[in-house]
Coordinates of C-alpha atoms in Angstrom, one line a residue:
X1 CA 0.0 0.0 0.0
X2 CA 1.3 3.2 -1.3
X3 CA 0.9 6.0 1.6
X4 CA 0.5 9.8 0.7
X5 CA 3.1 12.2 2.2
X6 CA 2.2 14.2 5.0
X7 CA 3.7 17.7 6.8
X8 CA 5.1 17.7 10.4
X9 CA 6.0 20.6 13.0
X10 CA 7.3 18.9 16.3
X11 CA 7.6 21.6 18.7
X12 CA 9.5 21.3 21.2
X13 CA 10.8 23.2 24.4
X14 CA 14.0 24.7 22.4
X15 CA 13.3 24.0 18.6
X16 CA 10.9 23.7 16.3
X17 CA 11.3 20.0 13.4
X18 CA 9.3 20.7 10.3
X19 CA 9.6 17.5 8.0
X20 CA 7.8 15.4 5.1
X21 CA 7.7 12.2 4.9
X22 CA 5.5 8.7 4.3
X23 CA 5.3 5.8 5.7
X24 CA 7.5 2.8 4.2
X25 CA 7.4 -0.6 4.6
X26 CA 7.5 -2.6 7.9
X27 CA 6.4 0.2 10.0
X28 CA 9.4 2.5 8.8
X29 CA 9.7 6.1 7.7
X30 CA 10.6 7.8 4.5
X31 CA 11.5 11.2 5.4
X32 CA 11.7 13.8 2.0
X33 CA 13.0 16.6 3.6
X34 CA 13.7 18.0 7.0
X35 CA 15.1 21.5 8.9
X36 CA 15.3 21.8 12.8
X37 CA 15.6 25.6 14.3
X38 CA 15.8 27.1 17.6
X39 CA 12.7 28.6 18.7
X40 CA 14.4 30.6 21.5
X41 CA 12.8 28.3 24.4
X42 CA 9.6 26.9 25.9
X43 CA 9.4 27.0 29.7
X44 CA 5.8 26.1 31.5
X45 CA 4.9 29.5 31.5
X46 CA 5.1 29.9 28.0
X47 CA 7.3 31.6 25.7
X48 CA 10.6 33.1 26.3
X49 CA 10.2 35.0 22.7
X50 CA 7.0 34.6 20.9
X51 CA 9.0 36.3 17.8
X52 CA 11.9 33.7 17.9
X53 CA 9.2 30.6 18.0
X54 CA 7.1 32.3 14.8
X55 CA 10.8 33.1 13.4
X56 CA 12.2 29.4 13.8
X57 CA 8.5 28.2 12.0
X58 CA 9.3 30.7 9.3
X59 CA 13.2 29.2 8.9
X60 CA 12.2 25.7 9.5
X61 CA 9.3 25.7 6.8
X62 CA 10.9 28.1 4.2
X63 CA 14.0 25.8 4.2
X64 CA 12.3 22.4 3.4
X65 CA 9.8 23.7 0.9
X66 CA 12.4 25.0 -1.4
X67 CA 14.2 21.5 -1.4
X68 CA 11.1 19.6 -1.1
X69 CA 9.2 18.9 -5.2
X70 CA 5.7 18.5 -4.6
X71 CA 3.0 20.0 -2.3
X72 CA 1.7 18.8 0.7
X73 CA -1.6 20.7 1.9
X74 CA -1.6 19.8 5.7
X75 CA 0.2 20.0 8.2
X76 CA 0.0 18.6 11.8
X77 CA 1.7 20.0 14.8
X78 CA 2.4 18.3 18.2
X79 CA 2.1 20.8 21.3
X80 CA 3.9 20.8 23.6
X81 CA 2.8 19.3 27.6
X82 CA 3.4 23.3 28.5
X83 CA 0.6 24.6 26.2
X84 CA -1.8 21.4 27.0
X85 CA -4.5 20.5 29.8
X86 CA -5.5 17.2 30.3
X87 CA -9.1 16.3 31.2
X88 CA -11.6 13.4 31.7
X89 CA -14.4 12.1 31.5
X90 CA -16.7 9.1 32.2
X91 CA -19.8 9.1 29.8
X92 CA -22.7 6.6 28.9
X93 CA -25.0 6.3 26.3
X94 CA -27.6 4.1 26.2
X95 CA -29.7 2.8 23.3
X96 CA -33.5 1.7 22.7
X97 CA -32.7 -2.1 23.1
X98 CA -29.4 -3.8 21.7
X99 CA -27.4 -2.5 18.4
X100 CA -24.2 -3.2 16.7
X101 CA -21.6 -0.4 18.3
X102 CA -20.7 1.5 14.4
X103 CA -17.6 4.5 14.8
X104 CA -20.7 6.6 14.3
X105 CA -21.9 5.7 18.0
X106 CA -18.6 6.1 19.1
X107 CA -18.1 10.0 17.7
X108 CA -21.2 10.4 19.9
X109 CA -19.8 9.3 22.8
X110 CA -17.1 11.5 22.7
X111 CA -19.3 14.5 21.5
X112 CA -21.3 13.9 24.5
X113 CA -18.8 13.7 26.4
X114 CA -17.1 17.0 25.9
X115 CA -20.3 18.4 26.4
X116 CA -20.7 17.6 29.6
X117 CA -17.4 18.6 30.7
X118 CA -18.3 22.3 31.1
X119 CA -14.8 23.1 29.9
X120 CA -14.5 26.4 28.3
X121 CA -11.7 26.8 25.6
X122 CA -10.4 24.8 22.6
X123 CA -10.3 20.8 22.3
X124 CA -7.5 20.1 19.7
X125 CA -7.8 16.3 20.8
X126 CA -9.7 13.7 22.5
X127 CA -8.9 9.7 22.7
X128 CA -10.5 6.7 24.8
X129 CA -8.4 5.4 27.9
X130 CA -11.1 1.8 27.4
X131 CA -14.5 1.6 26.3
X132 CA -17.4 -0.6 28.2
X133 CA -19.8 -2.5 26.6
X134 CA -23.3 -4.4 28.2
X135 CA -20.9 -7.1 29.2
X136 CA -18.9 -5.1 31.8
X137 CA -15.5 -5.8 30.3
X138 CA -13.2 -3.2 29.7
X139 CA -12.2 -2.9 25.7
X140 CA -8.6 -1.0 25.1
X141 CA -8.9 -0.3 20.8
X142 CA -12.1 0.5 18.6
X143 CA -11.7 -1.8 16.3
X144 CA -12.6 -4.3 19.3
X145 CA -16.0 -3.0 20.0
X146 CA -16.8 -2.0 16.4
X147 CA -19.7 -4.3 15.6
X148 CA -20.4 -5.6 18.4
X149 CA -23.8 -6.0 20.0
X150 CA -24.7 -3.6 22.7
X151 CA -27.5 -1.7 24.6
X152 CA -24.9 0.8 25.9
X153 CA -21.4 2.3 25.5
X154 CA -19.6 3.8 28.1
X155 CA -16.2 5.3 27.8
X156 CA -13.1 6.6 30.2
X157 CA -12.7 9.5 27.9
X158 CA -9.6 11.9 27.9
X159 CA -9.6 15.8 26.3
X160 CA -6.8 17.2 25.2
X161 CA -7.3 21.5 25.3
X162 CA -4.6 23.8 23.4
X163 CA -4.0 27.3 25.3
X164 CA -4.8 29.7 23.0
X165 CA -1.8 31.7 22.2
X166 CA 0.1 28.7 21.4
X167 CA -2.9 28.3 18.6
X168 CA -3.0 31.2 17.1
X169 CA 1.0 32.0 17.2
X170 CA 1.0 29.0 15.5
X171 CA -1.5 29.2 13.4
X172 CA -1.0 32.4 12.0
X173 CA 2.7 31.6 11.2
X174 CA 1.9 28.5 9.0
X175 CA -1.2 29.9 7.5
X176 CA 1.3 32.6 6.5
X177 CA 3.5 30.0 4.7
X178 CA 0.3 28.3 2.6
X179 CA -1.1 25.9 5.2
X180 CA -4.7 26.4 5.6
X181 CA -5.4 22.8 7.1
X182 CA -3.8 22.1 10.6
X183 CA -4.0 19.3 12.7
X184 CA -3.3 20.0 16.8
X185 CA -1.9 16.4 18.4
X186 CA -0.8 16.4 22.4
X187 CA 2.6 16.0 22.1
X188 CA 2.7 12.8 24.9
X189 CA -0.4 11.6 23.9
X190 CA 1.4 11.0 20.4
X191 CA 4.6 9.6 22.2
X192 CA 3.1 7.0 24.5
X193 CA 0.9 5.5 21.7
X194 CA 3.8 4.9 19.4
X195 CA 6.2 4.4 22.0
X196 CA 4.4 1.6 24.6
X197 CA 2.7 -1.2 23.3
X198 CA -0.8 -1.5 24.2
X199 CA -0.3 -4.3 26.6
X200 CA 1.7 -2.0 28.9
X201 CA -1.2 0.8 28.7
X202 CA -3.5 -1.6 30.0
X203 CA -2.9 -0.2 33.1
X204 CA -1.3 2.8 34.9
X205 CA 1.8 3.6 33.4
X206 CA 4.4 6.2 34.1
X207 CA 5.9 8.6 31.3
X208 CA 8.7 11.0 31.5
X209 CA 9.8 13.2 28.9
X210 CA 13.2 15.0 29.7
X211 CA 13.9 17.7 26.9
X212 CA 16.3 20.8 26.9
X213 CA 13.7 23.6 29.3
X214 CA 11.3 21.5 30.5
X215 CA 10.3 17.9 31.5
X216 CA 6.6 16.0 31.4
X217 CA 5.7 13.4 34.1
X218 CA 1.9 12.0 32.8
X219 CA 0.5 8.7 33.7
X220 CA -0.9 7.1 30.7
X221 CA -3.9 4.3 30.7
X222 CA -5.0 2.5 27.6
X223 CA -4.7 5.4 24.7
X224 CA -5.6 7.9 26.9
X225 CA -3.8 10.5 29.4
X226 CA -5.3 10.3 32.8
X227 CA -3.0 13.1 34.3
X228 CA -0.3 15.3 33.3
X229 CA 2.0 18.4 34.8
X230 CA 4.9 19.9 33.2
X231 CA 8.2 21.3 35.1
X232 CA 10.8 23.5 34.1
X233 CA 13.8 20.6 34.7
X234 CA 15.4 19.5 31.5
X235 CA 19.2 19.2 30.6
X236 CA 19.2 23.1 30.5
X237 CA 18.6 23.0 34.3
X238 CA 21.3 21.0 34.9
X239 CA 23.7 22.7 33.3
X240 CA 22.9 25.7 34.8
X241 CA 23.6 24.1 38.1
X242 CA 27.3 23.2 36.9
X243 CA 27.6 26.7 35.8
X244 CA 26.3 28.5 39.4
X245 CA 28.5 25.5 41.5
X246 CA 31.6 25.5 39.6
X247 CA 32.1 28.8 38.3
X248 CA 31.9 27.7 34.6
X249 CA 31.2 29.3 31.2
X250 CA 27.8 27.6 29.4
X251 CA 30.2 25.7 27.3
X252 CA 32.4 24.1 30.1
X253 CA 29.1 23.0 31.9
X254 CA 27.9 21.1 28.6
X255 CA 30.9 19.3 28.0
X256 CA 31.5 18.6 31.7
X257 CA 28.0 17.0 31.2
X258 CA 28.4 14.8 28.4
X259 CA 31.9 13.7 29.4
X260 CA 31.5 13.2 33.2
X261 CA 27.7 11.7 33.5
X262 CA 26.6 11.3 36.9
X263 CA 27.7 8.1 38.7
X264 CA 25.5 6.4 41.5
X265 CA 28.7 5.5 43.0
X266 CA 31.2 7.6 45.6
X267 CA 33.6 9.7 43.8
X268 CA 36.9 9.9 45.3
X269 CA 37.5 13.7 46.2
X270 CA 41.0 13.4 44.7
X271 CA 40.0 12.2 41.3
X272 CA 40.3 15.2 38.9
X273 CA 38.8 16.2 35.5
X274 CA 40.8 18.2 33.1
X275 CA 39.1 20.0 30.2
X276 CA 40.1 21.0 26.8
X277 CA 41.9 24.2 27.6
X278 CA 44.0 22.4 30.1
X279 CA 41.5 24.1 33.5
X280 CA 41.0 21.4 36.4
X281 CA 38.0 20.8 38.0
X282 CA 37.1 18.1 40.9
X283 CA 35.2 14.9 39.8
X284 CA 33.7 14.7 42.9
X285 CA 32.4 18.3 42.7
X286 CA 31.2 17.7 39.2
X287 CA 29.2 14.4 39.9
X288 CA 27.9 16.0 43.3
X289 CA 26.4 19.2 41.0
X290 CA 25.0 17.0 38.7
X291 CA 23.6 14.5 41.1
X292 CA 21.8 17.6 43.3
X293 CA 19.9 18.8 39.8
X294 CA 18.9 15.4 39.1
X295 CA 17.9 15.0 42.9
X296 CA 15.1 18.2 42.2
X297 CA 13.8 15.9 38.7
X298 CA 13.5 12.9 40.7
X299 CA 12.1 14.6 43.9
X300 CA 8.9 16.4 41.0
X301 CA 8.6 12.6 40.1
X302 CA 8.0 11.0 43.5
X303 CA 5.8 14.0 44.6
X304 CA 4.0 13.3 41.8
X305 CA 2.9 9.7 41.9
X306 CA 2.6 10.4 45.8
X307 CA -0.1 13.5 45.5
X308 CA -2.2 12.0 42.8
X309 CA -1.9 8.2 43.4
X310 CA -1.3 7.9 46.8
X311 CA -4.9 5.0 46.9
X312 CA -2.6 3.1 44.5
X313 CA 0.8 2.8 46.3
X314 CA 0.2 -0.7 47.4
X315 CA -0.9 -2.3 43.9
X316 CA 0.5 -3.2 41.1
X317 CA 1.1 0.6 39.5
X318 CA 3.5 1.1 42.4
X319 CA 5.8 -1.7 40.8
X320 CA 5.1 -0.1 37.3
X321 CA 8.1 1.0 35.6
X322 CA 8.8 4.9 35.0
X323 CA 9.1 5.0 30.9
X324 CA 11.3 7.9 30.3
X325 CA 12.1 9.7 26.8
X326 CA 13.6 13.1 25.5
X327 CA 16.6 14.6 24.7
X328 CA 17.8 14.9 28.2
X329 CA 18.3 10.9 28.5
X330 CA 20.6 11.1 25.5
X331 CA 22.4 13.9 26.9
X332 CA 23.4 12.8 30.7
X333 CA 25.4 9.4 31.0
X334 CA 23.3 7.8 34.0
X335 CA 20.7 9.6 34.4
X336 CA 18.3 6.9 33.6
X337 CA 20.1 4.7 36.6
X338 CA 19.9 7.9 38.7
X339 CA 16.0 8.4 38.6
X340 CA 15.3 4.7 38.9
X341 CA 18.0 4.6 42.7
X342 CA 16.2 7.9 44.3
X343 CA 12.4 6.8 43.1
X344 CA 13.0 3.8 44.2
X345 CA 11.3 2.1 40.6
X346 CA 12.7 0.4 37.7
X347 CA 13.2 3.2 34.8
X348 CA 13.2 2.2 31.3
X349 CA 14.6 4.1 28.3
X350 CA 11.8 3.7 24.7
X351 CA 12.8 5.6 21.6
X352 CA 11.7 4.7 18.0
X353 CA 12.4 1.3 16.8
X354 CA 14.3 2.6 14.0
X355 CA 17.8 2.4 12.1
X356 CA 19.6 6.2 12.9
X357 CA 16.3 7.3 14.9
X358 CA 16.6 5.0 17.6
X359 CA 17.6 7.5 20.1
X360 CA 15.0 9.5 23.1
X361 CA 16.0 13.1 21.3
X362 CA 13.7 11.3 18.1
X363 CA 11.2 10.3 20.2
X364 CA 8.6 13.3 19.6
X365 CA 9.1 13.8 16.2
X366 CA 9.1 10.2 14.8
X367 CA 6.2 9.7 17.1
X368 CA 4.3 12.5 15.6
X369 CA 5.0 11.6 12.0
X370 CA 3.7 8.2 13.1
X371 CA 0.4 10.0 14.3
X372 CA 0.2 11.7 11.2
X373 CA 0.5 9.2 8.7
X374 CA -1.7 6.8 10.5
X375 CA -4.3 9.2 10.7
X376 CA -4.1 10.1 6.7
X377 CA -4.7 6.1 6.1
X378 CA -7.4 6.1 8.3
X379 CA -9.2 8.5 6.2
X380 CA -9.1 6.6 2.9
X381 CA -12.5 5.3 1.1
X382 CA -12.1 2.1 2.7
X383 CA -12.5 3.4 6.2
X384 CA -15.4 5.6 5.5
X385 CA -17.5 2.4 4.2
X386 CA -15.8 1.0 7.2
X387 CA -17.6 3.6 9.5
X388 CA -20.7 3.6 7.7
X389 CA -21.6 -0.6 7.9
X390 CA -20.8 -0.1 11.6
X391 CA -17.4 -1.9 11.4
X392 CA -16.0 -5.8 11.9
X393 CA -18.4 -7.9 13.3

């Protein structure tokens, strides 16, 4: 099956990733063309430069359509956890007597559903964290209840609201460049369905994204987000804390970072580390610095799981690994190890099952392009006569 292209922006909180690209065979990616730029930086507050961000969409765009032949009419962009708010929902609707559930019935549900929220603003997104059918059993995908015979449908729904600023910033900049069709997709929402299997969202799970300004802890069940909060704690933060203990240019602190890690493990205090330019800095000091910024990730974590899911501690989502992603795992040696010793849980690395992408720092954009490119398939003549006959039986 021959897939159309389709247009990308991955935003994230210090650059912008506009690419084209299709899906290929075996669940891999051809990418056409692609252009990363920094969009000054996101912090959970927002934008440091609203004119940098629009700038970097301006760059990033400009720059791939003059290399890219053809023309690609829409475009989807993944927000970021900053400019998101998570909310859900539990909603029934009943029918006169049993019916075969069509996709029809389940549109209604969610339209119902956001009706009854009483939520004032702009729903980019909503997905199903399990569906409920007559027989009390809890259904994870559609296609599993498509069909089937019912006299009720009840969801465990979760919206996904845009803040509005983000929208029209981002609007405005790519209508600006020829896009008139734009698609808003929840940055984690996007990750956790390409990234965990569905076997492991059959449950609570725990998701960490660790970028540049800012890291997302949400916990994810079946495809939906049941809670989410963003912090201003990504690799940036730690290298500021290198900068302020050790007395260190921006550049020192980086490479520090990458070269030294952080070691669970005492650090002798007479082992030394010698840079480039020949200056001499304590190990111990270095790992100690490192270790204390990590400490403040690892302590947003804990609080976390312990405010919201407290009822929970002593089942089986306490022994749930913490699934962590981003640019920031890539960046500090051990910090994975790190977050798993001061939680106290197992932490797992995911990152696209791809040749050259296989890294966290691809995570969001492969993810999104993912998203994409499974929603432009879905929307083919097939699944509209899908939709219509009410589905499998």
């Amino acid at each position: 099956m021959k897939y159309e292209n389709v247009a990308v922006l991955d935003v994230r909180s210090h650059e912008v990733t506009f690419m084209i690209g299709s899906k290929g065979l075996n669940d891999t990616f051809i990418f056409n063309a692609t252009k990363s730029e920094d969009n000054g930086w996101i912090s959970r507050q927002g934008f440091a430069d609203e004119g940098a961000y629009v700038d970097a969409i301006n760059v990033a765009v400009s720059s791939v359509k003059k290399n890219y032949i053809g023309q690609v009419k829409k475009i989807t962009v993944s927000v970021p956890s900053s400019f998101i708010k998570v909310y859900t929902k539990g909603h029934t609707i009943s029918f006169d007597g049993k019916r075969k559930i069509s996709m029809q019935d389940v549109d209604r549900l969610f339209a119902c559903g956001l009706n009854d929220l009483y939520v004032e603003g702009r729903c980019v997104k909503s997905s199903a964290m399990y569906f409920i059918l007559g027989d009390n059993r809890k259904y994870f995908d559609v296609s599993e209840i498509l069909g089937a015979t019912s006299p009720s449908l009840r969801g465990a729904l979760s919206f996904y609201f845009v803040d509005e600023n983000f929208y029209r910033l981002t609007t405005s900049a790519l209508r600006a460049q020829g896009y008139d069709e734009i698609e808003f997709i929840p940055s984690t929402q996007a990750q956790v369905t390409y990234l965990l299997p569905k076997k492991l969202r059959e449950g609570y799970a725990v998701f960490v994204d660790m970028g540049v300004v800012t890291t997302s802890v949400s916990v994810v069940y079946g495809g939906g987000i049941v809670r989410e909060e963003t912090y201003d704690i990504g690799y940036g933060y730690v290298v500021v804390q290198l900068m302020q203990d050790l007395s260190v240019t921006e550049e020192q602190a980086e490479r520090m970072l990458q070269e030294s890690g952080v070691s669970g493990k005492a650090v002798p205090i007479d082992v030394m580390y010698t840079d480039t330019e020949g200056n001499v800095y304590s190990a111990y000091a270095i790992n100690e610095s490192i270790k204390c910024a990590l400490d403040k990730l690892c302590e947003v974590i804990s609080k976390f799981l312990e405010e919201n899911y407290r009822e929970r501690a002593i089942t089986q989502f306490s022994n749930n690994p913490v699934f962590m992603t981003g640019e920031g795992m890539t960046k500090i040696i051990g910090a994975v190890d790190h977050v798993s010793q001061r939680t106290n849980r197992l932490a797992k690395v995911v990152y696209p099952d791809l040749p050259y992408y296989d890294k966290p720092a691809y995570s969001s954009r492969i993810s999104l392009l993912n998203a994409a490119t499974e929603k432009e398939k879905n929307q083919g003549v097939f699944d509209k006569i899908f939709r219509l006959f009410g589905g499998r039986k």
